[in-house]
Tab-separated table of N, CA and C in Angstrom:
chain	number	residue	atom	x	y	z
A	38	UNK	N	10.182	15.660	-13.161
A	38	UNK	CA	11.156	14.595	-13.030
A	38	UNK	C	10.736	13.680	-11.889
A	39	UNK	N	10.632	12.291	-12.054
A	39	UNK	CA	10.600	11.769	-11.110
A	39	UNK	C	11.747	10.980	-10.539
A	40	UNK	N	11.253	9.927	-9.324
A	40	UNK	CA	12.319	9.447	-8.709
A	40	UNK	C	12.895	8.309	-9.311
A	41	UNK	N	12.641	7.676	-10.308
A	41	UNK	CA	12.677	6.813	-11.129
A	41	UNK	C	14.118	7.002	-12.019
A	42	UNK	N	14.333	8.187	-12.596
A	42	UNK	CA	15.293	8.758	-13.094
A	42	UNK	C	16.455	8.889	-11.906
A	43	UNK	N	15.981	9.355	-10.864
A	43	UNK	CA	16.875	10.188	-9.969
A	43	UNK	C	17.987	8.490	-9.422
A	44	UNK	N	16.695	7.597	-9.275
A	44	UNK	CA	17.415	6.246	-9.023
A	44	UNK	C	18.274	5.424	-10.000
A	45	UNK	N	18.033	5.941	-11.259
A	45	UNK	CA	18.778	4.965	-12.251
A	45	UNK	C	20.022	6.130	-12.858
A	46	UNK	N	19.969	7.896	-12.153
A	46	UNK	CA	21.318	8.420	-12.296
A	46	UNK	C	22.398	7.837	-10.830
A	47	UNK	N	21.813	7.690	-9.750
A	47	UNK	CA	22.293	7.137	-8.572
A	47	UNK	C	22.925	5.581	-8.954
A	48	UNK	N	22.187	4.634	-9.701
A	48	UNK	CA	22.841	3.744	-9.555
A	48	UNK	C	24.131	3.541	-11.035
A	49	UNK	N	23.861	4.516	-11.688
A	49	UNK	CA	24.787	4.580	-12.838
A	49	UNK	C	26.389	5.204	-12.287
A	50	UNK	N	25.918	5.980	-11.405
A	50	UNK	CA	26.886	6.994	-10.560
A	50	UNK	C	27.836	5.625	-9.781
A	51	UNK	N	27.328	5.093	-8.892
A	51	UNK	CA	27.707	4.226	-8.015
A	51	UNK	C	28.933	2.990	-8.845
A	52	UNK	N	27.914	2.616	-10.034
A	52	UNK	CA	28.638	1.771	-10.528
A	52	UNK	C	29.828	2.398	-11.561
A	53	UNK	N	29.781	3.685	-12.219
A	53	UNK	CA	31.111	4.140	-12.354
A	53	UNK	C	32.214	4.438	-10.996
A	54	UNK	N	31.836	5.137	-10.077
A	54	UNK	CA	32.680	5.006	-8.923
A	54	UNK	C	32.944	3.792	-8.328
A	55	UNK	N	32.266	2.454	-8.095
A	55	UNK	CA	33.064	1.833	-8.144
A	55	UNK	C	34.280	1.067	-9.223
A	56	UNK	N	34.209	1.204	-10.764
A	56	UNK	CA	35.263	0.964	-11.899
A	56	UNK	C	36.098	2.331	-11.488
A	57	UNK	N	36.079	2.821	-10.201
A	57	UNK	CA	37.051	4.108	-10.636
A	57	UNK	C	36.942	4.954	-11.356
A	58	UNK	N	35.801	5.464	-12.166
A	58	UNK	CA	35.614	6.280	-12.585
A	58	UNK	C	35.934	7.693	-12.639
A	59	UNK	N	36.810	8.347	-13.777
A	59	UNK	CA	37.314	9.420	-13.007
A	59	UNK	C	35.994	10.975	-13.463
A	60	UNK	N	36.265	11.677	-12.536
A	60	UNK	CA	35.594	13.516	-12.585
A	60	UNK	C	33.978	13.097	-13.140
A	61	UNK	N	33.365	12.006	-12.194
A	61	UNK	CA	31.959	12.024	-13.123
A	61	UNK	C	31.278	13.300	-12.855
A	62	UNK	N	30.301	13.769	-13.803
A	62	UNK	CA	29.726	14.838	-13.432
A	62	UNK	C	27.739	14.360	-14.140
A	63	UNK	N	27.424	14.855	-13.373
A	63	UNK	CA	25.524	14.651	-13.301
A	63	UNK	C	25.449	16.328	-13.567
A	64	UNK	N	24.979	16.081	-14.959
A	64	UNK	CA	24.164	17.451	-15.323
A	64	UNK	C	22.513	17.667	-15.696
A	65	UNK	N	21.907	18.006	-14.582
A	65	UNK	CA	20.604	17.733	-14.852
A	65	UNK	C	20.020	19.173	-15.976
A	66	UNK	N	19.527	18.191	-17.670
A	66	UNK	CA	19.200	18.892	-18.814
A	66	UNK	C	17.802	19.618	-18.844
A	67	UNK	N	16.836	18.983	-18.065
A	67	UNK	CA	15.476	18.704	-18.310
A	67	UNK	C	15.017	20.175	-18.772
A	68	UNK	N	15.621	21.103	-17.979
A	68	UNK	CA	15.291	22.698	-18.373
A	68	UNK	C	15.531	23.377	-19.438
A	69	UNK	N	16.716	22.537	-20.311
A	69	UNK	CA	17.230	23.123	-21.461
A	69	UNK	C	17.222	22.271	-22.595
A	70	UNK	N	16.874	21.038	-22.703
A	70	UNK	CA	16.577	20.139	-23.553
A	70	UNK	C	15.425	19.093	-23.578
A	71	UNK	N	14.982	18.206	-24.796
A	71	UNK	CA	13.902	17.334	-24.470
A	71	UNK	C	14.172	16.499	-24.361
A	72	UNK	N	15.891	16.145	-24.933
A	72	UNK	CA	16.140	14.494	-25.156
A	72	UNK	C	16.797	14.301	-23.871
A	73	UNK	N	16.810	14.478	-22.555
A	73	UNK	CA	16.918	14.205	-21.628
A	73	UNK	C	16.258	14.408	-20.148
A	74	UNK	N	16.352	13.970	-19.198
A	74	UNK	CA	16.719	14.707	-18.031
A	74	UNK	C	18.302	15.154	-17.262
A	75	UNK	N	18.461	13.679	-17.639
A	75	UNK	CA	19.965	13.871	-16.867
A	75	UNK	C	21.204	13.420	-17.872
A	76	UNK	N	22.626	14.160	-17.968
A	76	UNK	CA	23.514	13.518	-18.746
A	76	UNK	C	24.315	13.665	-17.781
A	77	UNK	N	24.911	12.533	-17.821
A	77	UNK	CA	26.341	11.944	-17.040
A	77	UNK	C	27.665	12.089	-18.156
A	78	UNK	N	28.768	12.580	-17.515
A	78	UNK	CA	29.726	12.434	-17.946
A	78	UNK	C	30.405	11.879	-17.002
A	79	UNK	N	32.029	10.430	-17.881
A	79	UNK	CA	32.862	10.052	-17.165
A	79	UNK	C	33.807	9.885	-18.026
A	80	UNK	N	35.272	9.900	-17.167
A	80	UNK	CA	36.336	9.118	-18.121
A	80	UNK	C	36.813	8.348	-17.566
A	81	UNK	N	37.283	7.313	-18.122
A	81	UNK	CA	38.338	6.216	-17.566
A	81	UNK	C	39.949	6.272	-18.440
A	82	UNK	N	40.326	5.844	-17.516
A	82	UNK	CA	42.182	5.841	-18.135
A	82	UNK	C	42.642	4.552	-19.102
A	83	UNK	N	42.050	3.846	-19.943
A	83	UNK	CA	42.042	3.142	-20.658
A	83	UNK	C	41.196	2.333	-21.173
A	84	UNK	N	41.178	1.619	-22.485
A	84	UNK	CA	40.019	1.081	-23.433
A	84	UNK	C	39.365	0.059	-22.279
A	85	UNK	N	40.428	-0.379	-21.182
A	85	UNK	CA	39.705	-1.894	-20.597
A	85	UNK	C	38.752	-1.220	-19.507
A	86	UNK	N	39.391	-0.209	-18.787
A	86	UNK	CA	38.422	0.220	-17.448
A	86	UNK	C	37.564	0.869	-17.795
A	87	UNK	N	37.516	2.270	-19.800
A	87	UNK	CA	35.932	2.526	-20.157
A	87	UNK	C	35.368	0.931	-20.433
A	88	UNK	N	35.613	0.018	-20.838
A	88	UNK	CA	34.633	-0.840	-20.944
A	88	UNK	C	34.051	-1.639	-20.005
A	89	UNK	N	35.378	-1.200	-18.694
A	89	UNK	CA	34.700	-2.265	-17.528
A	89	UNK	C	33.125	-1.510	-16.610
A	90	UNK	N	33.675	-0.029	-16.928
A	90	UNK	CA	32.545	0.883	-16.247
A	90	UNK	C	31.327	0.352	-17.348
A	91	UNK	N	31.067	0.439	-18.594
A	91	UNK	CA	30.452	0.062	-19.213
A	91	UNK	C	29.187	-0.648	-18.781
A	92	UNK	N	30.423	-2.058	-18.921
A	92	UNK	CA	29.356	-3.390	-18.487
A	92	UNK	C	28.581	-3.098	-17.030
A	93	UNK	N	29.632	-2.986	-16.032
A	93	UNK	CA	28.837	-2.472	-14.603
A	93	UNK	C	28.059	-1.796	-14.666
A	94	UNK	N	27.975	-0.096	-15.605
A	94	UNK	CA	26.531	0.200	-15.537
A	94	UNK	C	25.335	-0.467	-16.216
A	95	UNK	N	25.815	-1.286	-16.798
A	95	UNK	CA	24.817	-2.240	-17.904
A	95	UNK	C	24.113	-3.082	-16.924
A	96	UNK	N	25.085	-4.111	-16.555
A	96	UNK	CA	25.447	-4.755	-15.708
A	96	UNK	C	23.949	-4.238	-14.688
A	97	UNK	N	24.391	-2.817	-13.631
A	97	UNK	CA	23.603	-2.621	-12.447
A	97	UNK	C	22.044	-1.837	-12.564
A	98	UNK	N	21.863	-1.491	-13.961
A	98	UNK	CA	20.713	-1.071	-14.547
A	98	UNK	C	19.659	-1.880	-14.680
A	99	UNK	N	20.698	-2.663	-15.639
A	99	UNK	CA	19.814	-4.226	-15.534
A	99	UNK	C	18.757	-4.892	-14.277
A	100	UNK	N	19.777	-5.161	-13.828
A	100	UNK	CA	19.549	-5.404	-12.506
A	100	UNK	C	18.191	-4.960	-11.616
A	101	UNK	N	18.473	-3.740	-11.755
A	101	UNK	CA	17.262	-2.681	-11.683
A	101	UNK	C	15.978	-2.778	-12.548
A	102	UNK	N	16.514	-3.029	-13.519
A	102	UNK	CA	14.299	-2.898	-14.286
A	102	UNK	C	14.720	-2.129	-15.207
A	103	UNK	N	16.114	-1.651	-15.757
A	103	UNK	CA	16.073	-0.208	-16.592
A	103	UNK	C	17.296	-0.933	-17.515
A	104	UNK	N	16.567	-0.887	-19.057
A	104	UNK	CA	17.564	-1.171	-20.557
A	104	UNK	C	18.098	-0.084	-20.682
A	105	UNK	N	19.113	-0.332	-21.385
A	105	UNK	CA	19.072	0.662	-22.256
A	105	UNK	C	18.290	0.656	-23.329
A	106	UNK	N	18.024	2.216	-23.900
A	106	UNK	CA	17.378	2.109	-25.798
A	106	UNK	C	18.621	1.925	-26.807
A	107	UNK	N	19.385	2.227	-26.326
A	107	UNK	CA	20.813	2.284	-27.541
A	107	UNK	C	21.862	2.503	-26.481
A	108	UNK	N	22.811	1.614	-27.159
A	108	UNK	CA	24.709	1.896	-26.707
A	108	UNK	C	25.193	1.933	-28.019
A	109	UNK	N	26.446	2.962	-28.303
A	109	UNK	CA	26.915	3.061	-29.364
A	109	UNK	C	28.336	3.203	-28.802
A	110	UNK	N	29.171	2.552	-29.743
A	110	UNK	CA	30.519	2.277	-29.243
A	110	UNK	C	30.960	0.809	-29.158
A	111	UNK	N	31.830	0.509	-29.407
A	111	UNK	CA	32.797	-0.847	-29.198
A	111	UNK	C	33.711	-1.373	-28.104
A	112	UNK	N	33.788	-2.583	-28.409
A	112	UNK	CA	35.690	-2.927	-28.102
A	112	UNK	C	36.592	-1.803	-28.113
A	113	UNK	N	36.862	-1.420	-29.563
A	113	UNK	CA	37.717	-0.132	-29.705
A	113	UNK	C	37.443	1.268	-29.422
A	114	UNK	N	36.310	1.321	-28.857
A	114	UNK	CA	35.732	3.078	-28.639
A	114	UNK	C	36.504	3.452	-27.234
A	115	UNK	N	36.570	4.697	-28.097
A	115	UNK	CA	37.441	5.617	-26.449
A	115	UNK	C	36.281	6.483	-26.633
A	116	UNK	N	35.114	6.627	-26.589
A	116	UNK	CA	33.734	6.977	-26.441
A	116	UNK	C	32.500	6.335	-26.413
A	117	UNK	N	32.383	5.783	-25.565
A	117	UNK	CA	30.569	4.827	-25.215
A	117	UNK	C	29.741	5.549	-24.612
A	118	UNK	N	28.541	5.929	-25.640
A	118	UNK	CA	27.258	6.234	-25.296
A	118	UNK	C	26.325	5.485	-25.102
A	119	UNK	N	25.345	5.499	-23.858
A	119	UNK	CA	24.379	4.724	-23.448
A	119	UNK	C	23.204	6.007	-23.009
A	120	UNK	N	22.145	5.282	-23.900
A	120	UNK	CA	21.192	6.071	-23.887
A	120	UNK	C	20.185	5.431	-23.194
A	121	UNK	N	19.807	5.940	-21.743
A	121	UNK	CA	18.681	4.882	-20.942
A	121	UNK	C	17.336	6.082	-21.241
A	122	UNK	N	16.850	6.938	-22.031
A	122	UNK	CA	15.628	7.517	-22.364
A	122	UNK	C	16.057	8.882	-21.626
A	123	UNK	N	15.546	8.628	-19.994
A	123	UNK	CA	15.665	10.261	-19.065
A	123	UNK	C	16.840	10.756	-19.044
A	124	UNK	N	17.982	9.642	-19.168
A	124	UNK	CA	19.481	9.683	-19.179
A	124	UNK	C	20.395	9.005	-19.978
A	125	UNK	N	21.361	10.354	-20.223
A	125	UNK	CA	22.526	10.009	-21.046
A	125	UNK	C	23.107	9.793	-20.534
A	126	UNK	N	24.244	8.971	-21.122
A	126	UNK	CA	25.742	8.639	-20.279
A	126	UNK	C	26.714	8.516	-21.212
A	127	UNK	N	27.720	9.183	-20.712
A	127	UNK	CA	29.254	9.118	-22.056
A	127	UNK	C	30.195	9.185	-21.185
A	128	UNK	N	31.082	7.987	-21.388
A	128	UNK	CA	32.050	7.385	-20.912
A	128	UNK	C	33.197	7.749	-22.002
A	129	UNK	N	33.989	8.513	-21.721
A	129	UNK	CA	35.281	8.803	-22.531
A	129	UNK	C	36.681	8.435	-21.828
A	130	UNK	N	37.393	8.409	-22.686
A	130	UNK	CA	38.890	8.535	-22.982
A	130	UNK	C	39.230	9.799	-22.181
A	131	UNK	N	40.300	9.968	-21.372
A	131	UNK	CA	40.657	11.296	-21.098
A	131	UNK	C	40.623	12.927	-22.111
A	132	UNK	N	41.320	11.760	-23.221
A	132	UNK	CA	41.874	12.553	-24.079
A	132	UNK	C	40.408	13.190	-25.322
A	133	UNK	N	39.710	12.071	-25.217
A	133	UNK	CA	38.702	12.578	-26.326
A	133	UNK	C	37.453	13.388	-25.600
A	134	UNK	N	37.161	13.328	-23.881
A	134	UNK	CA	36.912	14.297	-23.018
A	134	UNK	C	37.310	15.864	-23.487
A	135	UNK	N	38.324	15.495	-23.101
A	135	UNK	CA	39.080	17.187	-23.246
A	135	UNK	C	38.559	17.733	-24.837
A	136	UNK	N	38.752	16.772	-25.957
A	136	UNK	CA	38.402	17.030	-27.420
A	136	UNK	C	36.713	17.354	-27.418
A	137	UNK	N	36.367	16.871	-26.928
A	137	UNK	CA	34.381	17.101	-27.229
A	137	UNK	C	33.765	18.089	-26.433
A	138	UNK	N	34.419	18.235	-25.436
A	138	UNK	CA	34.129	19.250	-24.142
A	138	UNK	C	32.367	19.046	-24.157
A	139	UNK	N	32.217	17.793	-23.340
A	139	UNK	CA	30.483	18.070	-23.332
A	139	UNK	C	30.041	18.729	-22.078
A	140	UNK	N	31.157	18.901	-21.559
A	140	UNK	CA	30.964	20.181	-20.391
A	140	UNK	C	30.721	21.782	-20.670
A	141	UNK	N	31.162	21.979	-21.710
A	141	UNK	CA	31.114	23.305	-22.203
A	141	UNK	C	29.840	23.131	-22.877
A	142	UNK	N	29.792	22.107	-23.951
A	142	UNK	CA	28.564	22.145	-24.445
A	142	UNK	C	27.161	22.513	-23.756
A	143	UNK	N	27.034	21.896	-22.603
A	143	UNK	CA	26.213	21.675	-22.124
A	143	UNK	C	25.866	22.873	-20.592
A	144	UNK	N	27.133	23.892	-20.616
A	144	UNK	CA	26.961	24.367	-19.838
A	144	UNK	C	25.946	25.022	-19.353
A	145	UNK	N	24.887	25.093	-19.598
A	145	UNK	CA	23.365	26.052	-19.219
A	145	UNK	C	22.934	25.648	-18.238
A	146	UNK	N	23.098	23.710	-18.391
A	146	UNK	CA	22.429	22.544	-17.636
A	146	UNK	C	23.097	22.762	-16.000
A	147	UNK	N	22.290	22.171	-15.039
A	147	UNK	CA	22.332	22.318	-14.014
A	147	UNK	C	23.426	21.337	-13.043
A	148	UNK	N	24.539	21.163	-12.778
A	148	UNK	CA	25.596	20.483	-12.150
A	148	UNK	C	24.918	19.751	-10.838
A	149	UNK	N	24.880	18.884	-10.820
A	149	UNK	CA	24.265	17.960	-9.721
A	149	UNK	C	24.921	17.042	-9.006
A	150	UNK	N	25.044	17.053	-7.511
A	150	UNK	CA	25.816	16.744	-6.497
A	150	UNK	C	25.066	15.150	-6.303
A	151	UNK	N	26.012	14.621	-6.635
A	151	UNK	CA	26.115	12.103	-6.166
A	151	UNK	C	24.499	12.781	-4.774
A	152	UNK	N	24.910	13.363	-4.315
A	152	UNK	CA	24.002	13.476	-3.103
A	152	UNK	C	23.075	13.965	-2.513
A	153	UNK	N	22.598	14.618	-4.053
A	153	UNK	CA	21.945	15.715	-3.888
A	153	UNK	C	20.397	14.810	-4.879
A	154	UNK	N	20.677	13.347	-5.422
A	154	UNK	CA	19.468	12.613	-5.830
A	154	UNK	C	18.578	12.295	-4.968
């Protein structure tokens, strides 16, 4: 893994905490899967603030040197996936959080501390 990743989970992090982002969690995959290094989970408390975190991480990636390969999700999604290659990111609904549990899913993966990039 390099630092390249570690900088574009840091600035994905930053820009959900600042939309308020609620319980993000950085699960680093790289040990247990190929299609990643890192997956981020977040929720926001309504359709406008998941979409405002959205754009901001779009928004501060950009910015950075780093596309995404794919976003899937809408206007109407209470689930937006953004796929930047080393890292996933899924921005949910409280409620469809609790329904998908990609925390459980994913539990093997390694829990990673905002501060520990």
């Amino acid at each position: 893994m390099n630092d390249t990743v570690k900088e574009m989970v840091a600035i994905a992090y930053d820009a959900l905490d600042e939309k308020l982002g609620q319980d993000i969690q950085i699960i680093q995959i790289s040990e247990i899967s190929m299609i990643a290094d890192y997956l981020m989970i977040a929720s926001g408390k309504n359709q406008n603030q998941i979409h405002a975190m959205t754009d901001l991480v779009e928004e501060k990636l950009g910015q950075a040197g780093y596309h995404a390969k794919h976003i899937e999700g809408n206007k109407n999604s209470t689930w937006i996936l953004m796929d930047y290659g080393d890292m996933i990111l899924h921005i949910f609904s409280n409620e469809d959080r609790l329904f998908y549990d990609l925390e459980r899913i994913w539990r093997d993966g390694k829990k990673i501390d905002r501060t520990s990039l």
